[in-house]
Coordinates of C-alpha atoms and ligand atoms in Angstrom, one line a residue:
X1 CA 189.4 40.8 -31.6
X2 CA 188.4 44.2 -31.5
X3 CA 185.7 46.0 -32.3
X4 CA 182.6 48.3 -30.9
X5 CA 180.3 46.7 -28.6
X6 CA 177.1 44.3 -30.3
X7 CA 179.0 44.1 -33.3
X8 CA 179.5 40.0 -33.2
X9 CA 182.9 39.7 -31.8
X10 CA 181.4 37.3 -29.1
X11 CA 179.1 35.3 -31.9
X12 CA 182.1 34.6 -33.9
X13 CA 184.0 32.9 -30.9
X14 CA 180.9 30.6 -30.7
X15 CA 180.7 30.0 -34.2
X16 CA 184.2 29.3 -34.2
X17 CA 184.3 26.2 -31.6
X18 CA 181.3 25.2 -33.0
X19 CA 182.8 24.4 -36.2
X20 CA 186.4 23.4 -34.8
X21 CA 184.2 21.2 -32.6
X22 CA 185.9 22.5 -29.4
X23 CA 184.8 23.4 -25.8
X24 CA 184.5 27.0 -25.6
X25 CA 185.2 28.5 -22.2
X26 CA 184.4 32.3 -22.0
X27 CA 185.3 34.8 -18.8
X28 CA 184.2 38.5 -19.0
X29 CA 186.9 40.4 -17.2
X30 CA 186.3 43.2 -14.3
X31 CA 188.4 44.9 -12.6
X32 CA 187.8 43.1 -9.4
X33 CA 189.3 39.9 -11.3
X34 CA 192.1 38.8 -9.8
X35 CA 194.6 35.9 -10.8
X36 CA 193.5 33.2 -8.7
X37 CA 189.9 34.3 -10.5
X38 CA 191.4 32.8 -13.9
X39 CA 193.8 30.1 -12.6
X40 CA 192.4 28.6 -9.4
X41 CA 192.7 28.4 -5.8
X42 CA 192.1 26.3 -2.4
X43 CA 188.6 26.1 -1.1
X44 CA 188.1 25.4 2.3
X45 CA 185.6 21.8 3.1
X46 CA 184.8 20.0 5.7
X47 CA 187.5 17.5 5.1
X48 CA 190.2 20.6 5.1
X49 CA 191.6 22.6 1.7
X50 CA 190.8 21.5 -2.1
X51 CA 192.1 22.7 -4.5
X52 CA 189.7 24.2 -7.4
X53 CA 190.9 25.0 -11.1
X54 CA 190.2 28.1 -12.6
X55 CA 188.2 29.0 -15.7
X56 CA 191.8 29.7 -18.1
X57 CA 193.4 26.5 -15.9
X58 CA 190.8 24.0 -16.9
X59 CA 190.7 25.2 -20.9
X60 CA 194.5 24.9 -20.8
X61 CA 194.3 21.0 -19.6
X62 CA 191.0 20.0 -21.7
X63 CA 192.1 21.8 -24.8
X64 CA 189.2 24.2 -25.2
X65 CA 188.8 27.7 -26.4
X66 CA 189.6 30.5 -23.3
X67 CA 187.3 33.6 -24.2
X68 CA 188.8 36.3 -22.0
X69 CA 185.8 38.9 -22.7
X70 CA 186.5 42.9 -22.4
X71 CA 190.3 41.5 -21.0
X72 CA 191.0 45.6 -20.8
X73 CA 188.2 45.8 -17.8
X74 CA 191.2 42.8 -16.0
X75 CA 193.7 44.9 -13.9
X76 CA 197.2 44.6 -15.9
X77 CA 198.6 41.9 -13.3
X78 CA 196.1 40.2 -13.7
X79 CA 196.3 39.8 -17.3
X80 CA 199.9 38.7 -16.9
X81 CA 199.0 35.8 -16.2
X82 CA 198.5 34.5 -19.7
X83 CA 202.3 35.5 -20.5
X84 CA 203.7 31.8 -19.9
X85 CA 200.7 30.6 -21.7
X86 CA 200.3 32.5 -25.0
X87 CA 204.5 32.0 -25.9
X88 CA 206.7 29.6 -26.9
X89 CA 206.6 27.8 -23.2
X90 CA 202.7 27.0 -23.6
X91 CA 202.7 26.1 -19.7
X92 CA 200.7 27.6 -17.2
X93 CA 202.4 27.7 -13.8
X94 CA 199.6 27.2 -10.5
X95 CA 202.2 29.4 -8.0
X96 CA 200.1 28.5 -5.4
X97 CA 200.1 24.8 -5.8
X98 CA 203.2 24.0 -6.9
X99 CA 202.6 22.6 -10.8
X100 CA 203.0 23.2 -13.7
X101 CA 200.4 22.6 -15.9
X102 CA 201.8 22.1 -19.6
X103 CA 198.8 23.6 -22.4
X104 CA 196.7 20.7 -24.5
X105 CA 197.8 20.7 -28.2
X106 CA 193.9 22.3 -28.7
X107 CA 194.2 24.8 -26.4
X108 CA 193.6 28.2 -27.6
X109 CA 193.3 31.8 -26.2
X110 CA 191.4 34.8 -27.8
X111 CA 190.8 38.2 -25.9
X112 CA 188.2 40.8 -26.9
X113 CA 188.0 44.4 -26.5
X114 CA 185.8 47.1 -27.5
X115 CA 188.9 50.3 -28.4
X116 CA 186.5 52.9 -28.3
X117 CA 186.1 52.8 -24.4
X118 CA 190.1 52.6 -24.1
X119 CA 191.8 54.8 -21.6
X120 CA 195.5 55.1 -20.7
X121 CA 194.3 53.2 -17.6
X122 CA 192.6 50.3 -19.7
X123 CA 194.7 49.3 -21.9
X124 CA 196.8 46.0 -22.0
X125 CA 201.0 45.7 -21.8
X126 CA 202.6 45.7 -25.2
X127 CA 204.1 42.9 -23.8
X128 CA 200.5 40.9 -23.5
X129 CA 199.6 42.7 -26.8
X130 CA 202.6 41.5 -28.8
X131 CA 201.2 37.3 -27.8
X132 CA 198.5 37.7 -30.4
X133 CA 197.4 38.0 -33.6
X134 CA 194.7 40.8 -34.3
X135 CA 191.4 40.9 -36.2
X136 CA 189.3 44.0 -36.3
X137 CA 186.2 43.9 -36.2
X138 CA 183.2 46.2 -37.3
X139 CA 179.4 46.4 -37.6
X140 CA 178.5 44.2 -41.3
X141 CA 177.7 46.1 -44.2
X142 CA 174.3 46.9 -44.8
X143 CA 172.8 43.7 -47.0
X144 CA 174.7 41.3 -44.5
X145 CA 173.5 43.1 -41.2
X146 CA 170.0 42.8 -42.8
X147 CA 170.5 39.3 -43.3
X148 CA 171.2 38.6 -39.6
X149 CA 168.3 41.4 -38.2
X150 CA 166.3 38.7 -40.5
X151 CA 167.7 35.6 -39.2
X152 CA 168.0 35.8 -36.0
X153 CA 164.6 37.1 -35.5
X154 CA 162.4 35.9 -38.3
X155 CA 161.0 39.7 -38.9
X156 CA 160.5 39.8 -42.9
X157 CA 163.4 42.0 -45.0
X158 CA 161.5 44.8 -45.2
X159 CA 161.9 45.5 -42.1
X160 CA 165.1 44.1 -41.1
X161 CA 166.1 46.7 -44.5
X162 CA 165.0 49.7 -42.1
X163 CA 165.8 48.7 -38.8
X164 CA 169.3 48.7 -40.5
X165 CA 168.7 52.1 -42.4
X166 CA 168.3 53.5 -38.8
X167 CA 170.9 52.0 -37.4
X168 CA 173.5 53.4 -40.1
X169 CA 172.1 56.3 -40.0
X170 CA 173.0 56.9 -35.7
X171 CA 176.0 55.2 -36.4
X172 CA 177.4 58.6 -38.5
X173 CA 176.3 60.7 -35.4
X174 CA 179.4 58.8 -33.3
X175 CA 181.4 61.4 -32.6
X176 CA 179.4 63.9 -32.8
X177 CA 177.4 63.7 -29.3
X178 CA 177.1 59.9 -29.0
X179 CA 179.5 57.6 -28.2
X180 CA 178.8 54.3 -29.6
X181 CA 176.6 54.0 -32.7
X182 CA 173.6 51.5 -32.5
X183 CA 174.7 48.0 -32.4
X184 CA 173.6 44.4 -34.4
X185 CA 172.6 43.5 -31.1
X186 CA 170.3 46.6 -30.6
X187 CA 168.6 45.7 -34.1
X188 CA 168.0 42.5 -33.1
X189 CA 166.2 43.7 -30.0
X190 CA 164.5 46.2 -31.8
X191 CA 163.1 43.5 -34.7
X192 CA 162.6 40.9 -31.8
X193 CA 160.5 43.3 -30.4
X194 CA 158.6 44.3 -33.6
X195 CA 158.3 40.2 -34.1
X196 CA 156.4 40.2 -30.7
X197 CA 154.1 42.7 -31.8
X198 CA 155.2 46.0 -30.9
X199 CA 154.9 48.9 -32.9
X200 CA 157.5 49.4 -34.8
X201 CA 158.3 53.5 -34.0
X202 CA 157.7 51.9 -30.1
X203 CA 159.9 49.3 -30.9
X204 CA 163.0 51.5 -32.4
X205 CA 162.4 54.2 -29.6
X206 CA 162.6 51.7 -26.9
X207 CA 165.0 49.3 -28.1
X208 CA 167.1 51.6 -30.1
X209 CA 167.0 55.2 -29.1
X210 CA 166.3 55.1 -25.5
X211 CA 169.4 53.0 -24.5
X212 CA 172.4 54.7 -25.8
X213 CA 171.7 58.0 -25.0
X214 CA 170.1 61.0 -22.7
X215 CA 171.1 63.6 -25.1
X216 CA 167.6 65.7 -25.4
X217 CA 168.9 67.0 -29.1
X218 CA 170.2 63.2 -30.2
X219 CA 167.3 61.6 -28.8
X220 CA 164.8 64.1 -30.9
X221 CA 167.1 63.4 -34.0
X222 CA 166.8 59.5 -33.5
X223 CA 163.1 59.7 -33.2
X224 CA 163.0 61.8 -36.2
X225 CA 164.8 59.3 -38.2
X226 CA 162.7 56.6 -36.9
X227 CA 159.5 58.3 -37.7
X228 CA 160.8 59.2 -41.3
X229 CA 161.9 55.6 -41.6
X230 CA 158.4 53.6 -40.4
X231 CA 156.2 56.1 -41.3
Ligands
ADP301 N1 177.8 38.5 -37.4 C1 176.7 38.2 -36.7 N2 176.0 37.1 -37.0 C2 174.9 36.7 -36.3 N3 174.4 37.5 -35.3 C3 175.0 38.6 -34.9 C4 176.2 39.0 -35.6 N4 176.7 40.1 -35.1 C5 175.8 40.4 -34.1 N5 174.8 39.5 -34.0 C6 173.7 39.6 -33.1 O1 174.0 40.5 -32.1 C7 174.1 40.0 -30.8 C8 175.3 40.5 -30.1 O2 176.5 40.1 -30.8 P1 177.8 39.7 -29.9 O3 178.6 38.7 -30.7 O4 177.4 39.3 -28.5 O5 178.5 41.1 -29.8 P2 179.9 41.5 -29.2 O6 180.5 40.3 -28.5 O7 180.7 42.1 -30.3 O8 179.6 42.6 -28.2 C9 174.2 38.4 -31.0 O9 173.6 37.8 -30.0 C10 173.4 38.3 -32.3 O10 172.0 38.2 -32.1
MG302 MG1 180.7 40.1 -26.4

């Protein structure tokens, strides 16, 4: 799944085992992740070395859902590590231990990325790339985002309707001095805010404005749209 950041990649994973009825085990990758991080290793105890499954090795023997979060912030040998797993083999080999773990019939894998952040140093193998299927994701159109603004935070239409007005309209400045447009996820903030009691100019500057960028000129534009919006 890819898609900008707050947009509802991670939401739809949980919605997803949630209605497939399936344990969902999520990871969110650094770069500091190594291997052993996603498959397991041996713990030192009082009564000598244990052995401890990892996060990916315990969804492959249960059946769940493995949620590898922002996999491009995992090192690429790390990542690899997934290759016996996501192909026709469907076995997850512990090095280490000496077994081979062969994947539950359930078992799935779905990584998540956000491709405006990519580098040429965070990027995955066309070899990982080429074990999945892809779905692109985006922020919702405008009725549906104000549906969720709604939803999730009980504020009334109205002003779910202009938290989203704002949002689309920082989203067209992407590009051009900022580099991520105001997420769902920063609208909801902003409306949970507003549903707490904030002012809503307050609200948006704090919640919406504030966070994504220092820019003196963007910021004063922002403001200016929020003002214009709950005046
Ligand atoms: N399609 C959606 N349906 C419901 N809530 C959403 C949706 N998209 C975003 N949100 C809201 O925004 C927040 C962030 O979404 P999330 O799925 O964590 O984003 P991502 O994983 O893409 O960064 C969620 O907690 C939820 O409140
Ligand atoms: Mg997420």
């Amino acid at each position: 799944m890819k898609g900008p950041t707050g947009c509802g990649k991670s939401r739809f994973v949980e919605y997803m085992a949630w209605k497939l009825g399936r344990p969902l085990i999520t990871v969110a990758c650094n770069e500091d992740m190594t291997a052993s991080d996603l498959v397991g290793r041996y713990l030192l105890d009082a009564d000598g070395t244990r052995w401890l499954d990892g996060p990916l090795t315990v969804a492959a023997r249960i059946g769940a859902i493995c949620y590898l979060d922002e996999v491009v912030e995992a090192r690429q040998d790390t990542t690899v590590v997934i290759h016996p797993l996501t192909d026709h083999r469907r076995i997850l080999p512990l090095d280490k231990k000496g077994e081979l773990v062969p994947a539950h019939p359930d078992f799935q894998l779905v990584i998540s990325y956000n491709p405006g952040y990519q580098s040429l140093m965070k990027d995955l193998k066309q070899s990982t790339k080429q074990r999945f299927t892809g779905f692109d994701f985006d922020y919702p159109e405008p009725a549906v985002e104000t549906e969720i603004v709604t939803r999730e935070t009980g504020v009334d239409p109205g002003t779910a309707g202009r938290l989203v007005t704002i949002g689309h309209a920082a989203r067209n400045l992407k590009g051009h001095g900022l580099d991520e447009g105001i997420s769902t996820r920063l609208l909801v903030y902003a409306a949970t805010l507003i549903r707490g009691g904030v002012a809503p100019r307050d609200a948006c500057r704090m919640a919406l404005v504030r966070p994504i960028t220092d820019d003196v000129d963007i910021r004063a534009t922002l403001d200016h749209a929020v003002d214009a919006t709950f005046e």
